[in-house]
Coordinates of C-alpha atoms and ligand atoms in Angstrom, one line a residue:
M23 CA 86.9 152.8 95.0
P24 CA 90.4 153.9 95.1
T25 CA 91.8 155.6 92.2
I26 CA 95.5 154.2 91.3
T27 CA 98.4 155.7 89.2
V28 CA 100.4 152.8 87.4
L29 CA 103.8 153.8 86.6
G30 CA 105.0 152.5 83.1
T31 CA 103.5 151.0 80.5
G32 CA 105.6 147.7 80.2
Y33 CA 104.2 144.4 80.3
V34 CA 103.7 144.6 84.0
G35 CA 102.3 148.0 84.2
L36 CA 99.8 147.6 81.0
T37 CA 98.8 144.9 82.6
T38 CA 98.2 146.3 86.2
A39 CA 96.6 149.2 84.8
A40 CA 94.2 147.5 82.6
L41 CA 92.8 144.8 85.3
F42 CA 92.7 147.7 88.2
S43 CA 90.5 150.1 86.1
A44 CA 88.4 147.0 84.6
A45 CA 87.6 146.4 87.8
G46 CA 86.0 149.8 88.0
M47 CA 88.8 151.8 89.5
H48 CA 90.3 154.8 88.0
T49 CA 93.4 154.1 86.6
Y50 CA 96.1 156.7 85.3
V51 CA 98.3 154.7 83.1
V52 CA 101.9 157.0 83.3
D53 CA 105.0 157.1 80.5
P54 CA 107.1 159.6 79.0
N55 CA 107.1 157.7 75.5
D56 CA 104.4 159.0 73.4
S57 CA 103.9 156.7 71.3
R58 CA 103.0 153.9 73.5
L59 CA 100.4 156.4 75.0
A60 CA 99.1 156.9 71.6
S61 CA 98.7 152.6 71.2
V62 CA 97.1 152.7 74.7
R63 CA 94.0 155.3 73.4
Q64 CA 93.8 153.2 70.8
G65 CA 92.8 150.9 73.1
K66 CA 96.2 148.5 72.3
S67 CA 98.9 147.7 74.0
F68 CA 102.4 148.2 72.0
F69 CA 102.8 144.4 72.6
Y70 CA 101.0 140.9 71.9
E71 CA 99.5 139.6 75.2
V72 CA 96.1 137.5 74.7
G73 CA 93.3 139.2 75.7
L74 CA 94.7 142.5 76.5
D75 CA 93.8 144.6 73.8
P76 CA 90.0 144.4 74.4
V77 CA 90.3 145.3 78.1
I78 CA 92.6 148.4 77.4
A79 CA 89.6 149.4 74.7
Q80 CA 86.9 148.9 77.3
A81 CA 88.1 150.5 80.0
V82 CA 89.9 153.6 77.7
Q83 CA 86.4 153.6 76.2
T84 CA 84.4 154.2 79.4
G85 CA 87.4 156.5 80.8
M86 CA 88.4 154.3 83.5
L87 CA 92.6 154.1 82.0
I88 CA 93.2 157.6 81.4
P89 CA 97.2 157.2 79.6
T90 CA 99.1 160.0 80.6
N91 CA 102.6 161.8 80.5
S92 CA 101.8 163.9 83.6
Y93 CA 102.8 162.7 86.8
R94 CA 101.1 166.3 88.0
E95 CA 97.7 165.0 86.1
S96 CA 97.9 161.7 87.9
V97 CA 99.6 161.7 91.0
P98 CA 98.3 163.8 92.9
H99 CA 94.4 162.1 92.7
S100 CA 95.7 158.9 93.6
D101 CA 95.4 156.7 96.4
F102 CA 97.8 154.1 95.1
I103 CA 101.0 154.9 93.3
I104 CA 102.2 151.4 91.2
S105 CA 105.6 151.2 90.4
A106 CA 106.1 149.2 87.2
V107 CA 109.1 151.3 85.2
G108 CA 111.9 149.2 84.1
T109 CA 114.7 148.0 85.4
P110 CA 117.3 147.1 82.8
D111 CA 120.5 145.8 83.6
N112 CA 124.3 147.3 83.8
P113 CA 126.7 145.6 82.0
D114 CA 128.3 144.0 85.2
G115 CA 124.7 142.5 85.3
S116 CA 123.7 144.3 88.1
S117 CA 120.1 145.9 88.0
N118 CA 120.1 149.2 87.0
L119 CA 117.7 151.5 89.5
Q120 CA 117.5 154.7 87.7
Y121 CA 114.2 154.4 86.5
V122 CA 113.0 153.3 89.8
Y123 CA 114.7 155.9 91.5
A124 CA 114.0 158.7 89.1
A125 CA 110.0 157.4 89.3
A126 CA 109.9 157.5 93.4
R127 CA 111.5 161.0 93.0
E128 CA 109.4 162.5 90.6
A129 CA 106.1 160.9 92.5
A130 CA 107.7 162.4 96.1
A131 CA 107.0 165.7 94.7
H132 CA 103.5 164.8 93.7
M133 CA 101.8 162.4 97.1
Q134 CA 98.7 163.4 99.0
P135 CA 100.0 162.1 102.4
H136 CA 97.6 159.2 102.7
A137 CA 98.8 157.5 99.5
I138 CA 100.6 154.1 99.2
Y139 CA 103.8 154.1 97.0
V140 CA 103.5 150.3 95.7
Q141 CA 106.9 148.7 93.9
K142 CA 106.0 146.2 91.1
S143 CA 109.1 146.3 89.5
T144 CA 111.5 143.5 90.1
V145 CA 113.7 145.3 92.3
P146 CA 117.3 143.9 95.0
V147 CA 116.7 143.6 98.2
G148 CA 117.3 147.1 100.0
T149 CA 115.7 149.1 97.0
G150 CA 112.7 150.0 99.6
N151 CA 114.8 151.2 102.2
H152 CA 116.6 153.4 99.7
I153 CA 113.7 154.6 98.1
A154 CA 112.0 155.4 102.1
K155 CA 115.5 157.7 102.4
L156 CA 114.5 159.8 99.5
F157 CA 111.1 160.2 100.7
A158 CA 112.2 161.5 104.1
E159 CA 115.0 164.0 101.7
A160 CA 112.0 164.7 100.1
G161 CA 109.9 165.8 103.7
V162 CA 107.6 162.7 102.7
H163 CA 106.3 159.7 104.3
N164 CA 104.0 157.8 102.7
A165 CA 104.3 153.9 103.1
Y166 CA 105.6 151.9 101.4
V167 CA 105.1 148.8 100.4
S168 CA 106.6 145.9 97.8
N169 CA 104.1 143.7 96.0
P170 CA 106.6 141.7 93.3
E171 CA 104.5 140.6 90.3
F172 CA 104.3 137.2 88.8
L173 CA 102.8 137.0 85.9
R174 CA 104.0 135.5 82.6
E175 CA 104.2 137.4 79.3
G176 CA 101.9 135.1 77.2
T177 CA 99.7 134.4 80.1
A178 CA 99.7 137.7 81.9
L179 CA 95.6 138.1 82.4
L180 CA 95.1 134.9 83.3
D181 CA 97.9 135.1 85.4
S182 CA 96.9 137.8 87.3
L183 CA 93.5 137.3 88.0
W184 CA 94.2 133.4 89.1
F185 CA 97.2 134.0 91.1
D186 CA 99.2 131.4 92.9
R187 CA 99.9 134.3 95.6
I188 CA 99.7 137.6 95.6
V189 CA 102.8 139.5 98.5
V190 CA 103.1 142.1 100.1
G191 CA 105.7 143.1 102.1
G192 CA 106.6 146.5 104.6
N193 CA 107.0 147.9 107.9
D194 CA 103.1 149.6 108.1
A195 CA 100.4 146.8 108.3
A196 CA 97.8 149.2 108.1
A197 CA 99.4 150.0 104.5
L198 CA 99.7 146.5 103.4
E199 CA 96.0 145.5 104.6
R200 CA 95.2 147.9 101.5
V201 CA 97.0 147.0 99.7
V202 CA 95.3 143.8 99.9
D203 CA 92.3 145.2 99.4
V204 CA 92.5 146.8 96.2
H205 CA 93.4 143.4 95.0
H206 CA 90.4 142.0 96.3
I207 CA 88.4 144.2 94.1
V208 CA 90.2 143.0 90.8
E209 CA 90.0 138.9 92.2
K210 CA 85.8 140.2 92.8
A211 CA 85.6 141.0 89.6
R212 CA 87.5 138.6 87.4
G213 CA 85.0 136.6 85.9
A214 CA 83.3 139.5 84.3
I215 CA 87.3 140.7 83.4
A216 CA 87.8 137.9 81.6
Q217 CA 85.2 137.3 79.7
A218 CA 85.7 140.9 78.6
A219 CA 89.1 139.5 77.5
G220 CA 87.9 136.7 75.5
I221 CA 89.6 134.4 77.3
N222 CA 88.6 131.3 80.0
P223 CA 89.3 130.9 83.5
P224 CA 91.7 128.1 84.2
T225 CA 90.1 124.4 84.8
T226 CA 91.9 124.1 88.0
L227 CA 91.4 126.9 90.4
P228 CA 95.0 128.1 91.6
A229 CA 95.4 128.6 96.0
G230 CA 94.9 132.5 95.4
S231 CA 96.5 133.2 98.9
Y232 CA 97.7 136.8 100.4
I233 CA 101.6 136.4 101.8
S234 CA 101.8 139.4 103.9
T235 CA 105.8 139.7 104.9
S236 CA 108.6 141.7 105.8
L237 CA 109.6 144.1 103.4
E238 CA 113.0 142.7 102.5
S239 CA 111.3 139.6 102.5
A240 CA 109.4 140.5 99.6
E241 CA 112.0 142.1 97.2
M242 CA 113.4 138.5 98.1
I243 CA 110.9 136.2 97.1
K244 CA 110.4 137.9 93.8
V245 CA 113.5 137.2 92.7
V246 CA 114.1 134.4 94.4
S247 CA 111.0 132.4 92.7
N248 CA 112.4 133.3 89.3
A249 CA 116.0 132.2 90.1
F250 CA 114.8 128.8 91.4
L251 CA 112.5 128.8 88.1
A252 CA 115.8 129.3 86.3
L253 CA 117.5 126.6 87.7
K254 CA 115.2 124.3 87.5
I255 CA 115.5 124.6 83.3
S256 CA 119.1 124.7 83.4
F257 CA 119.4 121.7 85.2
A258 CA 116.9 120.2 82.6
N259 CA 119.0 121.5 79.9
S260 CA 122.0 119.9 81.7
V261 CA 120.5 116.4 82.2
G262 CA 118.9 116.9 78.4
I263 CA 122.9 116.7 77.1
L264 CA 123.6 113.8 79.7
A265 CA 120.2 111.9 77.2
D266 CA 121.7 112.8 74.3
T267 CA 124.9 110.6 74.6
T268 CA 122.8 107.5 76.7
G269 CA 120.1 107.0 74.7
A270 CA 117.7 108.0 77.3
D271 CA 114.5 110.6 76.2
I272 CA 114.8 113.4 78.3
T273 CA 111.4 114.2 78.1
Q274 CA 110.1 110.8 79.3
V275 CA 112.8 111.4 82.1
L276 CA 111.5 114.4 83.1
A277 CA 107.7 113.6 83.3
A278 CA 108.2 111.0 85.3
V279 CA 110.8 112.6 87.5
G280 CA 107.8 115.6 87.8
A281 CA 105.6 113.0 88.9
D282 CA 107.0 112.9 92.3
R283 CA 105.3 116.1 93.9
R284 CA 108.1 117.0 95.2
I285 CA 109.3 118.2 92.4
G286 CA 106.8 118.4 90.0
T287 CA 106.9 118.9 86.4
A288 CA 106.5 122.8 85.7
F289 CA 109.8 124.6 84.0
L290 CA 111.3 120.9 83.6
Q291 CA 111.2 120.7 80.5
A292 CA 114.6 120.8 77.8
G293 CA 114.9 122.7 74.5
R294 CA 116.9 125.8 73.7
G295 CA 117.4 127.6 77.0
Y296 CA 115.0 130.4 78.8
G297 CA 115.3 134.1 77.4
G298 CA 113.2 137.2 77.7
G299 CA 113.3 140.7 80.0
C300 CA 113.3 138.5 83.4
F301 CA 114.9 135.2 84.0
P302 CA 118.3 136.7 82.1
K303 CA 118.4 139.5 83.8
D304 CA 117.2 138.3 87.4
V305 CA 120.0 135.6 87.6
S306 CA 122.5 138.0 86.4
G307 CA 121.0 140.6 89.2
L308 CA 120.9 137.9 91.6
I309 CA 124.5 137.0 91.2
A310 CA 125.4 140.8 91.3
A311 CA 123.8 141.5 94.3
G312 CA 125.2 138.8 96.3
L313 CA 128.8 139.1 95.3
H314 CA 128.0 143.1 96.3
Q315 CA 127.2 141.2 100.0
G316 CA 130.3 138.9 99.8
V317 CA 128.0 135.9 98.7
Q318 CA 129.4 133.4 95.8
L319 CA 126.0 132.3 94.2
T320 CA 127.5 129.3 92.6
I321 CA 124.1 127.4 92.1
M322 CA 123.0 130.6 90.1
E323 CA 126.8 131.1 88.1
A324 CA 126.3 127.7 86.8
A325 CA 122.6 127.8 85.8
Q326 CA 123.9 130.5 83.8
E327 CA 126.7 129.4 82.1
V328 CA 124.8 126.5 81.4
N329 CA 121.6 128.6 79.9
E330 CA 124.0 130.8 77.3
A331 CA 125.8 127.6 76.1
M332 CA 122.2 126.2 75.1
P333 CA 121.6 128.1 71.6
G334 CA 125.4 126.7 70.8
Y335 CA 124.9 123.5 71.3
V336 CA 121.5 123.6 69.2
V337 CA 123.8 124.8 66.2
A338 CA 126.0 122.5 66.8
K339 CA 123.6 119.7 66.9
L340 CA 122.2 120.9 63.4
Q341 CA 125.9 121.4 61.6
N342 CA 126.5 117.8 62.4
A343 CA 123.0 116.9 60.8
L344 CA 124.2 118.7 57.5
G345 CA 127.4 117.3 57.5
G346 CA 130.2 119.8 59.7
T347 CA 129.7 123.0 57.4
L348 CA 126.3 125.8 57.6
G349 CA 128.5 127.7 54.7
G350 CA 125.4 127.8 52.0
K351 CA 123.0 125.7 53.7
R352 CA 119.4 126.9 53.5
V353 CA 118.1 127.0 57.8
A354 CA 114.4 127.7 58.3
V355 CA 114.1 129.3 62.0
L356 CA 110.8 129.1 62.7
G357 CA 109.8 131.4 65.8
L358 CA 111.6 134.5 66.8
A359 CA 109.8 135.5 70.1
F360 CA 111.4 134.5 73.4
K361 CA 108.2 131.6 73.9
A362 CA 105.2 131.2 72.4
G363 CA 102.0 133.9 73.5
T364 CA 104.6 137.0 73.0
S365 CA 105.8 139.7 70.4
D366 CA 109.4 139.9 73.1
C367 CA 112.2 139.2 71.3
R368 CA 114.3 140.8 74.5
R369 CA 117.5 138.3 75.1
S370 CA 115.5 135.2 72.6
P371 CA 117.6 132.1 72.1
A372 CA 115.8 131.7 69.2
I373 CA 117.2 135.2 67.8
T374 CA 120.7 133.9 69.2
I375 CA 119.9 130.3 66.7
A376 CA 118.8 132.8 64.2
N377 CA 122.1 135.0 64.6
M378 CA 124.8 132.1 64.6
L379 CA 123.1 130.6 61.4
A380 CA 124.0 133.3 59.7
A381 CA 127.4 134.5 61.1
R382 CA 128.2 131.0 60.1
G383 CA 127.7 131.7 56.6
A384 CA 123.8 129.5 56.4
H385 CA 121.1 131.1 54.5
V386 CA 118.6 131.7 56.9
S387 CA 114.5 132.4 56.5
A388 CA 113.2 133.0 59.8
Y389 CA 109.4 133.5 60.9
D390 CA 107.5 134.0 63.8
P391 CA 104.0 134.8 64.0
Q392 CA 104.0 137.4 66.2
A393 CA 107.3 138.6 66.5
N394 CA 108.7 139.5 63.0
D395 CA 108.1 142.9 63.6
E396 CA 110.0 143.5 67.2
A397 CA 113.0 140.6 65.8
R398 CA 114.0 142.6 62.8
G399 CA 116.3 144.9 65.0
L400 CA 117.8 142.0 66.8
L401 CA 118.6 139.5 63.9
H402 CA 122.0 139.3 62.0
A403 CA 121.7 141.3 58.5
N404 CA 121.8 138.1 56.4
V405 CA 118.6 136.4 58.1
Q406 CA 115.6 137.0 56.3
V407 CA 112.0 137.3 57.6
Q408 CA 109.4 136.2 55.9
K409 CA 105.6 136.7 56.4
Q410 CA 104.4 132.9 56.2
Y411 CA 106.1 130.0 58.1
D412 CA 105.9 128.0 54.2
D413 CA 107.8 131.1 52.8
A414 CA 110.7 130.3 55.0
L415 CA 110.4 126.5 54.5
T416 CA 110.5 126.8 50.9
D417 CA 113.8 124.5 49.4
A418 CA 115.1 125.1 53.3
D419 CA 117.9 122.2 54.0
A420 CA 117.1 122.4 57.5
A421 CA 114.0 123.5 59.4
I422 CA 114.4 124.3 63.5
I423 CA 111.6 125.2 65.7
A424 CA 113.0 127.4 68.1
T425 CA 110.0 128.5 69.8
D426 CA 107.0 126.4 70.7
W427 CA 103.9 128.1 69.0
P428 CA 100.8 126.2 68.0
A429 CA 100.8 127.5 64.9
F430 CA 104.0 125.1 64.3
T431 CA 103.1 122.4 66.9
S432 CA 99.1 122.0 65.8
Q433 CA 101.3 121.1 62.5
A434 CA 101.5 118.1 61.0
P435 CA 105.0 117.0 60.3
A436 CA 104.4 116.1 56.9
E437 CA 103.7 119.9 56.3
F438 CA 107.2 121.4 57.2
A439 CA 108.4 117.8 54.8
K440 CA 106.4 118.8 51.6
H441 CA 108.2 122.2 51.5
M442 CA 111.7 121.4 52.5
A443 CA 114.5 120.7 50.2
G444 CA 116.3 118.6 53.0
T445 CA 115.0 116.2 55.9
V446 CA 117.3 118.0 58.7
F447 CA 114.4 118.6 61.6
V448 CA 115.8 120.1 64.8
D449 CA 112.9 120.7 66.6
A450 CA 115.0 122.8 69.9
M451 CA 111.5 123.2 72.2
N452 CA 111.4 119.3 72.5
C453 CA 107.6 119.7 71.1
F454 CA 106.9 116.9 68.2
E455 CA 106.9 113.3 68.8
P456 CA 110.1 112.0 67.1
A457 CA 108.4 108.8 65.3
S458 CA 106.0 111.2 63.9
V459 CA 108.5 113.5 62.5
Q460 CA 110.5 110.4 61.4
A461 CA 107.8 109.1 59.5
V462 CA 107.6 111.2 57.3
G463 CA 110.9 111.2 56.5
L464 CA 112.3 113.9 58.3
Q465 CA 115.5 113.2 60.4
Y466 CA 114.4 114.5 64.0
I467 CA 116.8 116.2 66.2
G468 CA 116.1 117.3 69.8
I469 CA 117.4 118.0 72.6
G470 CA 118.2 115.0 74.9
R471 CA 116.3 112.6 72.8
K472 CA 117.8 110.1 70.6
A473 CA 116.0 109.5 67.3
A474 CA 114.6 105.6 66.9
Ligands
UGA70 C1 108.9 134.9 84.3 C2 108.2 134.2 85.0 O1 107.5 133.0 85.0 C3 106.9 135.2 85.9 O2 106.3 134.3 87.1 C4 107.7 136.7 86.4 O3 106.3 137.7 86.9 C5 108.2 137.2 85.1 O4 109.6 136.6 84.7 C6 109.1 138.4 85.4 O5 109.7 138.4 86.5 O6 108.0 139.4 85.3 P1 108.3 135.3 81.8 O7 109.9 135.9 81.6 O8 107.4 136.3 80.6 O9 108.0 135.0 83.5 O10 108.4 133.7 81.2 P2 108.5 132.3 81.7 O11 106.9 131.8 80.7 O12 108.7 132.3 82.7 O13 109.3 131.9 80.0 C7 110.7 131.7 80.5 C8 111.7 131.2 79.5 O14 111.7 130.1 80.1 C9 111.1 131.4 78.1 O15 112.2 131.7 77.6 C10 110.5 129.7 78.2 O16 111.1 129.2 76.5 C11 111.4 129.4 79.0 N1 111.5 127.7 79.4 C12 110.3 127.7 80.5 C13 111.9 126.4 79.3 O17 112.8 126.5 78.2 N2 111.3 125.5 79.4 C14 110.5 125.7 80.7 O18 110.5 124.2 81.2 C15 109.8 126.6 81.3

C-alpha cells in the first residue's frame, strides 16, 4: 500500500486524507494550524460534514491517519504528496496562490525522487507549469499531476466514494496511472468506508469514469465545471425574476425545462443565489484569468452580477410585504450556512440577507442547526443568534427560510405560524408549497412563484 501525505486540513484535504487512510493507506495530514490538528487527533474535523468524524476517529485510532505540522516528518516517507491547501482570492477576484506555491517549495525540499506531487486545490491554468519550474529551481524532477476535486460540502463522502469522474492531467503517463491506482484502492473499499461513516450508498450508481488529460485541460476542467453550475443557477434566478412578473411558477417551469435530458434539473433551482468557498471565488478567478489572457468572459460577468443582486432582491420582497419599511420590524432568519448540510458560512447569501435586514433597522433573530458559531463573526452586531429555531421565530413579524435545512423543510407550516406575530413568510429557497403555507394563514413569498 502506498503512503500518502495530504497538505491541508480544509474541506477537501481532510476528507481526502480520511478516505485514503480508511482505505488502508498510511496517510499524513499536514497543517500549520495546531487547533485543527488537535481536533483531528480527537477524531473530529473543525467543520461539520456528514459521516466524516466517525471515519477520522477510526483512522486516527488505528494509526492510519497521522496529523502533523511537519513536512519533514511526513513528505520523505510518502509516495504521493497531495496538495489541498487554501486558494483565497485577491481583492481583484484573481486566485491567490501563495499557499499553493509555498507548499510546493517546502515539499520539494523533502520529497523522494519517485514521489508524485498531486494538485487537488482549485488553481488557474498554468499553475502546474509554474510549479514544475519551482521544482526544477529546487533541483527536483518529480512528476506533477493535476487531480481536481469535485466533492460538494454536505455530501463530501458520497461524492468522493461514488464519483461521476476522476480527472488526472499531466505529461507523465505512468504517473497518471499511479494516481488512478490510488483512487482504485479507495473505490474498492467504499462500501466498508460508507458503513463506518454511517452513510448509505446512492440508489443510482454514477458513471464513475477515470479521465486522463493534458495538464492544462485538467486544470481547466475543474474551474469550468464550477463556472457552468454557477451559470445554471444565475440563469434560473434570472428567469425566476421574470416569472415573478408573469404569474408563472418558476419551480414548475424549470422542472419541465430540466426534464429535457439535454438540460437536466440539477443546479436549476431559483433562490437567494449561490455562496460558499468555491463558486463565487471560481467565477471571479475565471473572469480574472480570462482578462489576464485578453479574453473577456462576459457570460460569467453576467452570472456574477445576477448572483450578487439576489440577496437584495429577496430583502426588497420582504420589505415590500412589510409595508415598505424594515425599521423596528422583527424578522426571523432561518438558516445561515451557505447551503444545508454544512457549517460553512463563507460568502453565504443567508448571512448577507441577515446583515442587510439589520442594516435597514430590522430586529433580526437568526438560527442555524450547525452554523451558529461560525456565523457569529460574520454577522451585523444587531443580529441575535438563537439556540433554537422557535426562539428565532417568537413574535416575528416575518420569517425567512434562507437555507434549506431539513430541520426547516420537514416542518409543517403551522409550526412556523404558531410562534410568529406577523404573517410574512419568505421562502428564499423555494422549498415549500405555496398553498400549504397560505393554508395556515401565512403570506407566501417565494422567488419566481406568484402566491395564489
Ligand atoms: C461546489 C461544486 O458543486 C463541487 O462539485 C466542487 O467540488 C466544489 O464547489 C469545490 O469547488 O470545491 P459546494 O460549493 O460544496 O460545491 O456546494 P454546491 O452544492 O455546489 O452549492 C453551491 C451553492 O449553490 C450553494 O449556495 C447552493 O445553495 C447554491 N445552489 C445550488 C443554488 O442556489 N441553486 C441550485 O440549484 C443549486
